[in-house]
XYZ file of N, CA and C in Angstrom:
798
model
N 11.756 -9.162 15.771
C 12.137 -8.224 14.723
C 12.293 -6.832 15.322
N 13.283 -6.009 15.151
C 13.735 -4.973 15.347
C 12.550 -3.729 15.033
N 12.897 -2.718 15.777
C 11.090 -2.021 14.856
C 11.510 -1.290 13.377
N 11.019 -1.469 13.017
C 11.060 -1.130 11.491
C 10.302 0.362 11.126
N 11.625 0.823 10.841
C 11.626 2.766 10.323
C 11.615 2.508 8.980
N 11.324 3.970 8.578
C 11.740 4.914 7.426
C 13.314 4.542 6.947
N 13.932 4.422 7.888
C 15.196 4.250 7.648
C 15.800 2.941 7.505
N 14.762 1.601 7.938
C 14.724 0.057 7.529
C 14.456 0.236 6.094
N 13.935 0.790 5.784
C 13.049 0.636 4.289
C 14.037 0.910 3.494
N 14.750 2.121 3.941
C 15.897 3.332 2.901
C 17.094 2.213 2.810
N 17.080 1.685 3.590
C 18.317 0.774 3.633
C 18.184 -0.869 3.054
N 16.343 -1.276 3.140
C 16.655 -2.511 2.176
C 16.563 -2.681 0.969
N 16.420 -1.041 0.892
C 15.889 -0.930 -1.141
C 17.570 -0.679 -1.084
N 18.210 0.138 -0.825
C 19.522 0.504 -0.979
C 20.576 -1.029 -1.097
N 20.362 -1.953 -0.343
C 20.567 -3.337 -0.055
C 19.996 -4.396 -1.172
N 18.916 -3.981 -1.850
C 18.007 -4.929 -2.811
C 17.196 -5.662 -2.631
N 16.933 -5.619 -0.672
C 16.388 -6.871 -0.333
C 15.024 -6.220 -0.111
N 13.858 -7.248 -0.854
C 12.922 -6.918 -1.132
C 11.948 -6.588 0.618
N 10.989 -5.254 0.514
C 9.954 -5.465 1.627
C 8.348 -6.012 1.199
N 7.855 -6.350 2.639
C 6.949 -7.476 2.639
C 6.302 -6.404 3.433
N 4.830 -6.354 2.448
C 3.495 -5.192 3.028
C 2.637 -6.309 2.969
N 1.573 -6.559 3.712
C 0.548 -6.541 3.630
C -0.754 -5.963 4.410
N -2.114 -5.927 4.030
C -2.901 -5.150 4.641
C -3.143 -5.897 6.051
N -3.794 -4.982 7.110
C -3.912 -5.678 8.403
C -4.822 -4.694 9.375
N -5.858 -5.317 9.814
C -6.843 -4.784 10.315
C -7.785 -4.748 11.864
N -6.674 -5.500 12.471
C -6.628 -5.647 13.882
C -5.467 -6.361 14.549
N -5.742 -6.556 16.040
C -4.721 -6.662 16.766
C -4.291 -7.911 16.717
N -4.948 -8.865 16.230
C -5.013 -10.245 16.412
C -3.688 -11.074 15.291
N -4.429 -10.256 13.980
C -3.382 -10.494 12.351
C -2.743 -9.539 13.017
N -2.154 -8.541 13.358
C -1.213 -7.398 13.393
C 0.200 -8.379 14.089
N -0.217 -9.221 14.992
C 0.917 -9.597 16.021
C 1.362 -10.924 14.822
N 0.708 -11.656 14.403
C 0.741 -12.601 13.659
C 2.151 -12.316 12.430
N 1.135 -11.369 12.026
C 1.863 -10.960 10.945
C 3.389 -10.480 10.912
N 3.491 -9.733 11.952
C 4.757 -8.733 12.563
C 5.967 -10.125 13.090
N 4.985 -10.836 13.540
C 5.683 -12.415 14.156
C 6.517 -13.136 12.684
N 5.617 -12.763 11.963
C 5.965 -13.375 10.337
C 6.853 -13.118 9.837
N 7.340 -11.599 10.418
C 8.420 -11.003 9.392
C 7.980 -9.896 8.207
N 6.793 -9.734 8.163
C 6.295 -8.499 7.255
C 6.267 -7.167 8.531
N 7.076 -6.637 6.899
C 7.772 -5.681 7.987
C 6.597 -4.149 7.523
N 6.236 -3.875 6.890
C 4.753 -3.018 6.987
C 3.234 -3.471 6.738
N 2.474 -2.693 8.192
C 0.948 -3.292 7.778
C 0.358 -2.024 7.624
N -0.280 -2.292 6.282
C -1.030 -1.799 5.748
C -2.552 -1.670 5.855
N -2.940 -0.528 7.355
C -4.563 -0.378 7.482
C -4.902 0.358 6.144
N -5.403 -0.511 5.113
C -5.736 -0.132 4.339
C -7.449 0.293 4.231
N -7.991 1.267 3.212
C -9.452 1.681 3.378
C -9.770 0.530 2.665
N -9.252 -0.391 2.029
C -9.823 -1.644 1.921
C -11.158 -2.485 2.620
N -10.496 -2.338 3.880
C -11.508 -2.395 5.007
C -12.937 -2.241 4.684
N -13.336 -0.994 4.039
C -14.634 -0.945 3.290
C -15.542 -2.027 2.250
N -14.308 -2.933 1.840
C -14.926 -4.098 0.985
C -14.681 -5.156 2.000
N -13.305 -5.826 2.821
C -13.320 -6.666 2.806
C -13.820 -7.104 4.251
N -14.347 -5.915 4.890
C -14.777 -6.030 6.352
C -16.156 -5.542 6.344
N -16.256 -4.548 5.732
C -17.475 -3.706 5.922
C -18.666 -4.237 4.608
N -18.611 -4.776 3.817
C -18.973 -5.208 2.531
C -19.440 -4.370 1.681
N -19.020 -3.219 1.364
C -19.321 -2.188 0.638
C -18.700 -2.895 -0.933
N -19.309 -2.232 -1.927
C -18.561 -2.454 -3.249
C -17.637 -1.598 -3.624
N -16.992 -0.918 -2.730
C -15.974 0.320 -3.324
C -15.354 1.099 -1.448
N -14.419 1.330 -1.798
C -13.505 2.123 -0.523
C -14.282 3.664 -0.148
N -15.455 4.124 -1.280
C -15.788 5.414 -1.100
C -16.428 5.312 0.344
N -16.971 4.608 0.775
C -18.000 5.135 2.313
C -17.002 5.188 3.433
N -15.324 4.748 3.487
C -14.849 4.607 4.562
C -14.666 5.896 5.083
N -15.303 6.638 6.014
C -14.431 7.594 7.135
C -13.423 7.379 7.531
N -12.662 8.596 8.018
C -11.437 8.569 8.469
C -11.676 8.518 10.019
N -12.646 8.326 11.012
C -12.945 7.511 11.879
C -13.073 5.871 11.542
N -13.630 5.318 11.018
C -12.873 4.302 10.262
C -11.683 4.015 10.341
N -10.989 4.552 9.931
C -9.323 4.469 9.740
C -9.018 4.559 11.445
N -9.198 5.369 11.888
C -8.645 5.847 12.836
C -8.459 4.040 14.455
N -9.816 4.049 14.043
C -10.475 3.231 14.834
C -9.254 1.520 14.572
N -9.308 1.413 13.415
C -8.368 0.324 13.126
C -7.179 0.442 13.165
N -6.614 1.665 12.600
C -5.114 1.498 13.180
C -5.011 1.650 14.679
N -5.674 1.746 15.596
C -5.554 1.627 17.098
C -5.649 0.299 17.367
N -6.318 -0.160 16.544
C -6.685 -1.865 17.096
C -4.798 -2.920 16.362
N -4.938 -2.206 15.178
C -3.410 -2.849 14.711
C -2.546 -2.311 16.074
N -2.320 -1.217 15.881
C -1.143 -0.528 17.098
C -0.955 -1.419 18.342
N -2.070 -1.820 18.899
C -2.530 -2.961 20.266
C -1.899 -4.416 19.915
N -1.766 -4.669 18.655
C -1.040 -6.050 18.835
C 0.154 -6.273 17.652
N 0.715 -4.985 17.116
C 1.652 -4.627 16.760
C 3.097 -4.932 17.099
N 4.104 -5.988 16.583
C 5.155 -6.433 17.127
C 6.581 -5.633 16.352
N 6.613 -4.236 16.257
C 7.783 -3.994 15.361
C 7.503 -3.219 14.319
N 6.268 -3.676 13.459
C 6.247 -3.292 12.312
C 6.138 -1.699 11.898
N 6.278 -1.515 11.056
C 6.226 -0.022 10.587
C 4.276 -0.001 10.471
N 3.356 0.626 10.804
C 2.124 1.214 10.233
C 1.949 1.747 9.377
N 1.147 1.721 8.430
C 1.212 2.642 7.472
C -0.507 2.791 6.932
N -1.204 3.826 7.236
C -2.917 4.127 7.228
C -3.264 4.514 5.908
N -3.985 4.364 5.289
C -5.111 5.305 4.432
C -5.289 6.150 4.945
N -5.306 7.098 3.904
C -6.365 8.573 4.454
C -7.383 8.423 3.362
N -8.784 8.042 3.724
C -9.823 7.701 3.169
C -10.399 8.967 2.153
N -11.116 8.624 1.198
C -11.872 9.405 0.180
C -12.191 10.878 0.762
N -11.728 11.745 0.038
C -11.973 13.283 0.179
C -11.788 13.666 1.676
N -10.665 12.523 2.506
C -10.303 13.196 3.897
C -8.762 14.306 3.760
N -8.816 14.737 2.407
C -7.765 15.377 1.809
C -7.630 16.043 0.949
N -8.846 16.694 0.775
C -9.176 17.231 -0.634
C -8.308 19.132 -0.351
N -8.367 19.022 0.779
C -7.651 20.791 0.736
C -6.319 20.051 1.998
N -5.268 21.147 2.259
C -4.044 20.695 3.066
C -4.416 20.729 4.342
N -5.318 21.909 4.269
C -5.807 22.117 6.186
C -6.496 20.641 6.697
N -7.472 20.045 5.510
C -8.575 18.753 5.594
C -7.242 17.621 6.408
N -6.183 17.613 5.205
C -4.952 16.474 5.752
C -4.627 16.981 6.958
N -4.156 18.070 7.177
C -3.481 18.090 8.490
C -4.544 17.288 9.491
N -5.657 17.746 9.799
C -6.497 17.538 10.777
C -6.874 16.072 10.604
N -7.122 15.473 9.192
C -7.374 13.743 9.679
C -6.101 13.057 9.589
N -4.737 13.346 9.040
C -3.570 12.643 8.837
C -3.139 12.652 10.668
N -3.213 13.704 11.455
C -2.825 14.143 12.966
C -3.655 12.654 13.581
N -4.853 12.925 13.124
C -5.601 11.754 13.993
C -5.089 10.205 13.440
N -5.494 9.920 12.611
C -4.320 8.735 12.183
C -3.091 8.612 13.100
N -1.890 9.364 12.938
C -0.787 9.482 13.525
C -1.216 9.100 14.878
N -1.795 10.076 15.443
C -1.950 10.024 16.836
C -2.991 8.470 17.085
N -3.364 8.073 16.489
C -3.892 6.423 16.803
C -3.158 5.423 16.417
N -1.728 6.007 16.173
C -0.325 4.929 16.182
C -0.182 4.559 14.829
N -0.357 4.824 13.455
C 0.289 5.386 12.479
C 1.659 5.697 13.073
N 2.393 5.455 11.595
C 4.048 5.844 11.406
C 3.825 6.548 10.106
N 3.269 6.060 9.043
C 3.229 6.864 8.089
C 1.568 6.556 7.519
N 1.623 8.095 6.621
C 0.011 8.109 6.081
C 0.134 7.394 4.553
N -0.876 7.183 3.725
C -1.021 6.619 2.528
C -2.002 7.692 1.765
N -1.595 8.403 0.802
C -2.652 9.334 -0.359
C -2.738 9.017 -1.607
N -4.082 8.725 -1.884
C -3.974 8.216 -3.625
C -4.291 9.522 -4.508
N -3.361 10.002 -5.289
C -2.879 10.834 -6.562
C -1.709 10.602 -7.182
N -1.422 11.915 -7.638
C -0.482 12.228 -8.423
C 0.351 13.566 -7.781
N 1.280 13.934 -8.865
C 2.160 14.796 -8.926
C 1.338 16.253 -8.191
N -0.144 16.448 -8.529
C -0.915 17.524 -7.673
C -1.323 17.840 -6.180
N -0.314 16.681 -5.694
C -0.757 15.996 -4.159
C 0.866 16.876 -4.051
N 1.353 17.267 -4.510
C 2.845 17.891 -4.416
C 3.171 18.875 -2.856
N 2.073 20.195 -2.591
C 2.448 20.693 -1.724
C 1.861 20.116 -0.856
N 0.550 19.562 -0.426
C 0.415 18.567 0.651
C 1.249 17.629 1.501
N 1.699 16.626 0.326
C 3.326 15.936 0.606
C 4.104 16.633 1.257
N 4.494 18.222 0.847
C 5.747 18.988 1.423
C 4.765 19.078 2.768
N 4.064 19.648 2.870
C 3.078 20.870 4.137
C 3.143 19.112 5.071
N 3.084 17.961 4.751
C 2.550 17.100 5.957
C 4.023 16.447 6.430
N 5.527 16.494 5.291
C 6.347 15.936 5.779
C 6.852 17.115 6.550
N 7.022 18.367 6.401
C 7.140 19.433 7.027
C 6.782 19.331 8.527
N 5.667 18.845 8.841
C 4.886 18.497 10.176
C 5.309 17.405 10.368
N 6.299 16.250 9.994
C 6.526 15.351 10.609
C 5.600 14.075 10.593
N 4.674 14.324 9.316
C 3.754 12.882 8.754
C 4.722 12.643 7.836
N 5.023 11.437 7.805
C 5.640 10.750 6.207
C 4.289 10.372 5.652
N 4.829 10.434 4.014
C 3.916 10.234 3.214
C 4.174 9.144 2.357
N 3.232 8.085 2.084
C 3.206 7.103 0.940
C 2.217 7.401 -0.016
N 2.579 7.671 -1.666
C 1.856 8.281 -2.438
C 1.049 6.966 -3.386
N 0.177 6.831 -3.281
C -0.502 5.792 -4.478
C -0.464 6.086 -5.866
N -0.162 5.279 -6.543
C -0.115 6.176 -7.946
C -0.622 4.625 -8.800
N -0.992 4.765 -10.168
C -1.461 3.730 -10.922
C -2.987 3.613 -10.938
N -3.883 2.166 -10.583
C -4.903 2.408 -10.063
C -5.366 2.681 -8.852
N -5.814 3.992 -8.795
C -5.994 4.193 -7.294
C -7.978 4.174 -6.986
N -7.950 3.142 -6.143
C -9.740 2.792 -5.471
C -10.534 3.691 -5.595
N -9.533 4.687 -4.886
C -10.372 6.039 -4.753
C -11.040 6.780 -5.888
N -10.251 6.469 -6.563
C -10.944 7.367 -8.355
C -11.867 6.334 -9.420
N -12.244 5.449 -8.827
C -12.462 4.179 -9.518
C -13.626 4.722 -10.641
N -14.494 5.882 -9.986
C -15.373 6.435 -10.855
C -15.026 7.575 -12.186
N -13.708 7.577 -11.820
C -13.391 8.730 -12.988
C -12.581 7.563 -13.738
N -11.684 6.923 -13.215
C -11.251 5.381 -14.268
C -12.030 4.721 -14.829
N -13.144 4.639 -14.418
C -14.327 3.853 -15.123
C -14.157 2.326 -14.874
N -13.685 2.179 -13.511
C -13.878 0.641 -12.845
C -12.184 0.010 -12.926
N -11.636 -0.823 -12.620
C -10.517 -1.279 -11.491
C -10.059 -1.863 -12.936
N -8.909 -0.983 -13.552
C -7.762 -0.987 -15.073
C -6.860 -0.924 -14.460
N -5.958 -1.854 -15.401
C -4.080 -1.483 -15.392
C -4.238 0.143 -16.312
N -3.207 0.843 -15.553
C -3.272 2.314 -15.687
C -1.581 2.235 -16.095
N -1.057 3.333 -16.861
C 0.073 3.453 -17.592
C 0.226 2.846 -18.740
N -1.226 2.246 -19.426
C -0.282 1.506 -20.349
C 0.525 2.172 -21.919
N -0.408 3.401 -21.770
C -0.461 4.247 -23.012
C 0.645 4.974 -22.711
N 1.704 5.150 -23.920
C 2.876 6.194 -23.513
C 2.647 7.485 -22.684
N 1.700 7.640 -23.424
C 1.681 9.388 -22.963
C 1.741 9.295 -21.039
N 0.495 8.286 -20.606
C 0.160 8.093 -19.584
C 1.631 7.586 -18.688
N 1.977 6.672 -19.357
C 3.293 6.042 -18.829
C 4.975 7.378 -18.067
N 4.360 8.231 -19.495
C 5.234 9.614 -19.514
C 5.104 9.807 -18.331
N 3.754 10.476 -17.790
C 3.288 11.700 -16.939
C 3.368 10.568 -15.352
N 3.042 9.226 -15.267
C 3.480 8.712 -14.431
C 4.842 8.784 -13.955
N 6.010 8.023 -14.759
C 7.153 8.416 -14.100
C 7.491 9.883 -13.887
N 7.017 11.243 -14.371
C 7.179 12.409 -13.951
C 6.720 12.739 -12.619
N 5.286 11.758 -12.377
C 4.600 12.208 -10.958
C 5.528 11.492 -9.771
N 6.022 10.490 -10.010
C 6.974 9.462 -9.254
C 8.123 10.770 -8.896
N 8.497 10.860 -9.750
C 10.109 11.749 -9.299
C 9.644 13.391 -8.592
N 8.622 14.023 -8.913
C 8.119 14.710 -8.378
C 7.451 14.686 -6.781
N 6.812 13.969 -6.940
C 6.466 13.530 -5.434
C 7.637 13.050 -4.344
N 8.402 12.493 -5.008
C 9.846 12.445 -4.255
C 10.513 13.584 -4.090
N 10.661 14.427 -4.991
C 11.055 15.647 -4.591
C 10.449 16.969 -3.993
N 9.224 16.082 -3.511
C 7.983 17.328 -2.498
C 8.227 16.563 -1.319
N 8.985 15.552 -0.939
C 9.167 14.939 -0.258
C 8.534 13.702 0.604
N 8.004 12.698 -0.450
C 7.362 11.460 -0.329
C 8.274 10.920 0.397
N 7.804 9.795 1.164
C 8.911 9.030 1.802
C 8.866 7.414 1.252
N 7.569 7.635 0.557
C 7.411 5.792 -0.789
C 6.252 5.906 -1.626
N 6.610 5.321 -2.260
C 5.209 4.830 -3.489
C 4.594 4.227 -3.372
N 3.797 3.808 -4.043
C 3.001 2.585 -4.082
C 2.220 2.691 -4.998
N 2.617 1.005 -6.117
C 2.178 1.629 -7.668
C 0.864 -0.016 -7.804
N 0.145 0.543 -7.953
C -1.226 -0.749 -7.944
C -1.373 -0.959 -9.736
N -1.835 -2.054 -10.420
C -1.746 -2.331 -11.891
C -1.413 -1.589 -12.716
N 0.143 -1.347 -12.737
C 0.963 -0.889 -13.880
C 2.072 -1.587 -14.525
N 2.028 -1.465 -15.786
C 2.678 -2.102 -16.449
C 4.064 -2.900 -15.950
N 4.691 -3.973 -15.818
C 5.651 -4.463 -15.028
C 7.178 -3.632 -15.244
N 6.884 -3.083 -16.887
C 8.405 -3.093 -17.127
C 8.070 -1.039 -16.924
N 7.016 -0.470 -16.997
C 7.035 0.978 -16.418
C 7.517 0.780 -14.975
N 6.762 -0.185 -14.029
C 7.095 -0.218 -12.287
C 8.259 -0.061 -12.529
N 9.219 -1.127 -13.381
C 11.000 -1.319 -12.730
C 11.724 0.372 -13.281
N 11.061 0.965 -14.020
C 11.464 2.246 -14.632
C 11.310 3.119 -13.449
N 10.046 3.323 -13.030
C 9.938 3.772 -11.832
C 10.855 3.625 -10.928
N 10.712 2.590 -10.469
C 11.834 1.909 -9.139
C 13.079 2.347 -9.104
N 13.521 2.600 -10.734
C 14.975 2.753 -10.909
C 15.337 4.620 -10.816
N 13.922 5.496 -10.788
C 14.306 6.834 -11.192
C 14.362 6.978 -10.089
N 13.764 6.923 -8.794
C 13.490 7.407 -7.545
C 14.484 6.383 -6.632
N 14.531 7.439 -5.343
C 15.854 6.965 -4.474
C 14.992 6.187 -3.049
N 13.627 6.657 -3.472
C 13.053 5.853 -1.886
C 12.024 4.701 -2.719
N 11.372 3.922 -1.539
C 11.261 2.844 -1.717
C 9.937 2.677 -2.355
N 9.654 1.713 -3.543
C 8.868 1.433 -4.241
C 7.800 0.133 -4.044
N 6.719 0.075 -3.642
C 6.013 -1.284 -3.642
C 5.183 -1.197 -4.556
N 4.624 -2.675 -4.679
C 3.896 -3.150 -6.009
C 2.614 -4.078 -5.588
N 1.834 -3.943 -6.376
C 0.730 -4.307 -6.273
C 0.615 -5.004 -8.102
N 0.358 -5.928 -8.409
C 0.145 -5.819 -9.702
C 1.272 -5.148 -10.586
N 2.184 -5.292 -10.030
C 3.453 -4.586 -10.492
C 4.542 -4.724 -11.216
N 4.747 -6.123 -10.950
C 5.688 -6.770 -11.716
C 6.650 -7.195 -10.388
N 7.784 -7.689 -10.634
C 8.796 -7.571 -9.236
C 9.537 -7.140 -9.044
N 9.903 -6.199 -10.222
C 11.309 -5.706 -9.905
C 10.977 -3.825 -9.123
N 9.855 -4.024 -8.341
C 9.603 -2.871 -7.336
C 10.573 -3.442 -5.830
N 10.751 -2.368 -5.363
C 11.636 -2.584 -3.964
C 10.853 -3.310 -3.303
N 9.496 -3.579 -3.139
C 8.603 -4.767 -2.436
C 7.025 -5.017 -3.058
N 6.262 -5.779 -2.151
C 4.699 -6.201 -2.427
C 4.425 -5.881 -1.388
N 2.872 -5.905 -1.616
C 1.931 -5.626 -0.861
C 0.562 -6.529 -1.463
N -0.207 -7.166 -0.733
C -1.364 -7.509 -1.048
C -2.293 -7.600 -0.047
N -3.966 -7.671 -0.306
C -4.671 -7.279 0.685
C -4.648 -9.273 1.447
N -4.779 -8.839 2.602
C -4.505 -10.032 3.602
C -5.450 -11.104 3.583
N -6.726 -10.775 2.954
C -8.100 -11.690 2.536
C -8.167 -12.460 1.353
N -7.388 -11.675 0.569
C -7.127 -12.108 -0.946
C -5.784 -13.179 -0.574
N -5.022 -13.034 -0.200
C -3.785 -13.816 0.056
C -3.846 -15.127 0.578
N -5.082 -14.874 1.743
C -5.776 -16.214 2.577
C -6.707 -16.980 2.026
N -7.207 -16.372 0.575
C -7.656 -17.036 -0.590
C -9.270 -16.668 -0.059
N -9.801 -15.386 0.783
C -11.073 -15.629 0.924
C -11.114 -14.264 0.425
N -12.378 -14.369 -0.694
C -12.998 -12.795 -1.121
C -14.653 -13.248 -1.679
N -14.838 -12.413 -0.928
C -16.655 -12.128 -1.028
C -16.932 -12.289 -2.748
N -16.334 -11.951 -3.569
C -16.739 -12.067 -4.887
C -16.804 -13.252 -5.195
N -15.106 -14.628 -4.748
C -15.382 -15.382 -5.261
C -13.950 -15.438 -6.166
N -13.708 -14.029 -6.721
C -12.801 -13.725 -7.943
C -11.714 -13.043 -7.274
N -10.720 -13.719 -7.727
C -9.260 -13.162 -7.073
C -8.746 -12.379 -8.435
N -7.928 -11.515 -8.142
C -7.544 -10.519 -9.242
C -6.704 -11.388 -9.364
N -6.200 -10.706 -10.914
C -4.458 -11.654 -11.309
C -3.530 -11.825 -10.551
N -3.082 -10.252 -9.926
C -2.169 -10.086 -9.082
C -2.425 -11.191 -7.743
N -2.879 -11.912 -7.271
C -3.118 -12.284 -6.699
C -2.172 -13.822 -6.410
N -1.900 -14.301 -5.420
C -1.740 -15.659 -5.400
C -2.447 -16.280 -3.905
N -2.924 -17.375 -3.465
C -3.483 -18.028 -2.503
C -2.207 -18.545 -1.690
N -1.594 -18.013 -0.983
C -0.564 -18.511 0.267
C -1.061 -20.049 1.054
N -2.739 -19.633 1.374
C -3.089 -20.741 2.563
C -2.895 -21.622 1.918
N -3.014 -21.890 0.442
C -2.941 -23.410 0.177
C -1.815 -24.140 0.543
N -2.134 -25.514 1.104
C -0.999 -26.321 1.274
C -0.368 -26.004 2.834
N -1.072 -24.594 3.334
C -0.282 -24.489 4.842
C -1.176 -24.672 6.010
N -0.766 -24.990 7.143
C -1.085 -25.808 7.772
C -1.944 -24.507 8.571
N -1.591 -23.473 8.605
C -1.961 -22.298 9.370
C -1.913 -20.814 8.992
N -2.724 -19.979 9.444
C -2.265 -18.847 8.680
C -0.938 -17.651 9.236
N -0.351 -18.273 10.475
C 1.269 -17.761 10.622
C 2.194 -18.511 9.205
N 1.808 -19.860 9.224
C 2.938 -19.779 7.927
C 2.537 -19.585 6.740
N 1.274 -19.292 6.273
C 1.246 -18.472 5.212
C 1.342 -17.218 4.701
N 1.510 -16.270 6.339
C 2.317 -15.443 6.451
C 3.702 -15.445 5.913
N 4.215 -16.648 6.686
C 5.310 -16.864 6.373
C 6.174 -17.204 4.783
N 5.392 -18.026 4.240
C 5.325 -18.163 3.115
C 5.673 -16.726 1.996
N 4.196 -15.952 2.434
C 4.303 -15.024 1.609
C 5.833 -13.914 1.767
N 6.269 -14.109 2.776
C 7.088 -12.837 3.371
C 8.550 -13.597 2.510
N 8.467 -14.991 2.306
C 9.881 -15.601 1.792
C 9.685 -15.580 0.609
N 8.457 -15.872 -0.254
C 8.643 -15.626 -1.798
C 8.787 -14.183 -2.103
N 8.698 -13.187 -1.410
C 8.535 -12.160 -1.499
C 9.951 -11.675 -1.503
N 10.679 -11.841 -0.675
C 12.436 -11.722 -0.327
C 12.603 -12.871 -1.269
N 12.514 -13.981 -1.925
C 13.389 -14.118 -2.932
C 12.974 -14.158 -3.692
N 11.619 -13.613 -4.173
C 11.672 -13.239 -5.632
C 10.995 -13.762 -6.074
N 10.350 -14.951 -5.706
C 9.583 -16.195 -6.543
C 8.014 -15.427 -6.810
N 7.736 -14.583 -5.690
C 6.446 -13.755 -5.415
C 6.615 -12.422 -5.942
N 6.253 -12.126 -7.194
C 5.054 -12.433 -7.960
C 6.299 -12.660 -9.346
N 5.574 -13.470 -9.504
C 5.850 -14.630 -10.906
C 5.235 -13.369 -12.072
N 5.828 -14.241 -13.155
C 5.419 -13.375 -14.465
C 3.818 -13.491 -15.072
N 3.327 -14.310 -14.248
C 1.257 -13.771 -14.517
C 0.691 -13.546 -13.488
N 1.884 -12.851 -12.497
C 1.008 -12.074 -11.948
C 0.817 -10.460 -12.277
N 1.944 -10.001 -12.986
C 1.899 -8.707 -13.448
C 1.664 -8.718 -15.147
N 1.430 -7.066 -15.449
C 0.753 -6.725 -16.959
C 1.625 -6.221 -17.240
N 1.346 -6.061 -19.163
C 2.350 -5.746 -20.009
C 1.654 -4.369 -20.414
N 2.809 -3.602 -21.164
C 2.412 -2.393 -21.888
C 0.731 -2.658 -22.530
């Protein structure tokens, strides 16, 4: 696979053809995966639950982060990177510059920030410097304590409103993608359709420019036991976990991935 830019992405949403994220946390899945055809891995602060066994993404450092996207980067075949910037490693612009740099510089292509439309001059001040930015919007981990625990978010007009406003805004502070985690299926395709760069989904529905799911959940193993809705089990039925890679990366490009229970309604 060819290496996969900013400018792969701009061109398969422009094209229709769906992209294939999933999370990835060393060198080992990184080559696997990239071998697969998923064309972004996602060092997600996930890592904090599904490696570290924490009940929440809040304890991950951005040493943490740092440390794993070096280990992805090492067996990395192509793919685009794309990091977390972990809990309050961003709370002022000077904070981003200094942990988004380190990211980057441990082989990051682009950073990941969970807000809204208030993340606006940050976005400008880090694409300015030559970080691309992927903005989280919907449920984001990070706020799980002011959400009051892991909700489909947008469902209420008002909320739905001020979402697609933060979407087109953040694009015009100069986001380079989204990324919308349990929101309503038919708000995501609203989304998808206002903004000119590329949209992934989590719990989303499908008509976002791609998916993303965490790589533990997909392989059907989670410490709880309980797979979210969004969810589907790839390993079943495959003989290995390259082709359930594989698997996932083809329902994903045609569409079959994610079916109509895997996403929520208004």
């Amino acid at each position: 696979m060819p290496d996969v830019t900013l400018t792969t992405l701009q061109a398969l949403k422009a094209k229709g053809e769906k992209i294939a994220m999933l999370t990835c946390y060393d060198a080992t899945f990184a080559q696997v995966a990239a071998r697969a055809g998923v064309e972004i891995l996602l060092v997600g602060d996930s890592l904090g639950m599904v490696l570290q066994g924490h009940d929440s993404t809040l304890p991950v450092t951005n040493a943490d982060m740092a440390y794993h996207v070096a280990s992805v980067k090492r067996g990395n075949e192509g793919a685009l990177i794309l990091a977390d910037v972990p809990f309050m490693a961003y709370s002022t612009p000077e904070q981003a510059f200094a942990n988004c740099a380190e990211l980057m510089r441990a082989g990051a292509h682009m950073v990941k920030l969970e807000g809204a439309a208030w993340l606006g001059d940050t976005v400008r001040q880090l694409a300015d410097r030559g970080v691309p930015v992927c903005v989280h919007l919907g449920l984001t981990p990070q706020a799980v304590n002011i959400l009051g625990g892991y909700k489909v978010q947008g469902r209420q007009e008002n909320q739905a409103r001020q979402m697609r406003a933060d979407a087109i805004a953040l694009e015009q502070a100069g986001a380079a993608m989204l990324l919308l985690e349990c929101v309503p299926s038919e708000l995501a395709a609203e989304i998808t359709q206002a903004v000119g760069i590329p949209v992934i989904g989590i719990g989303a529905g499908s008509a976002t420019d791609g998916q993303v799911l965490v790589m533990h959940d997909m392989l059907g193993l989670s410490l709880s036991g309980r797979a979210p809705k969004f969810v589907k089990n790839f390993m079943a039925g495959q003989a290995d976990i390259q082709s359930a890679f594989q698997a996932y990366v083809k329902e994903v490009k045609d569409v079959t991935f994610p079916g109509s229970e895997h996403g929520f309604s208004a």
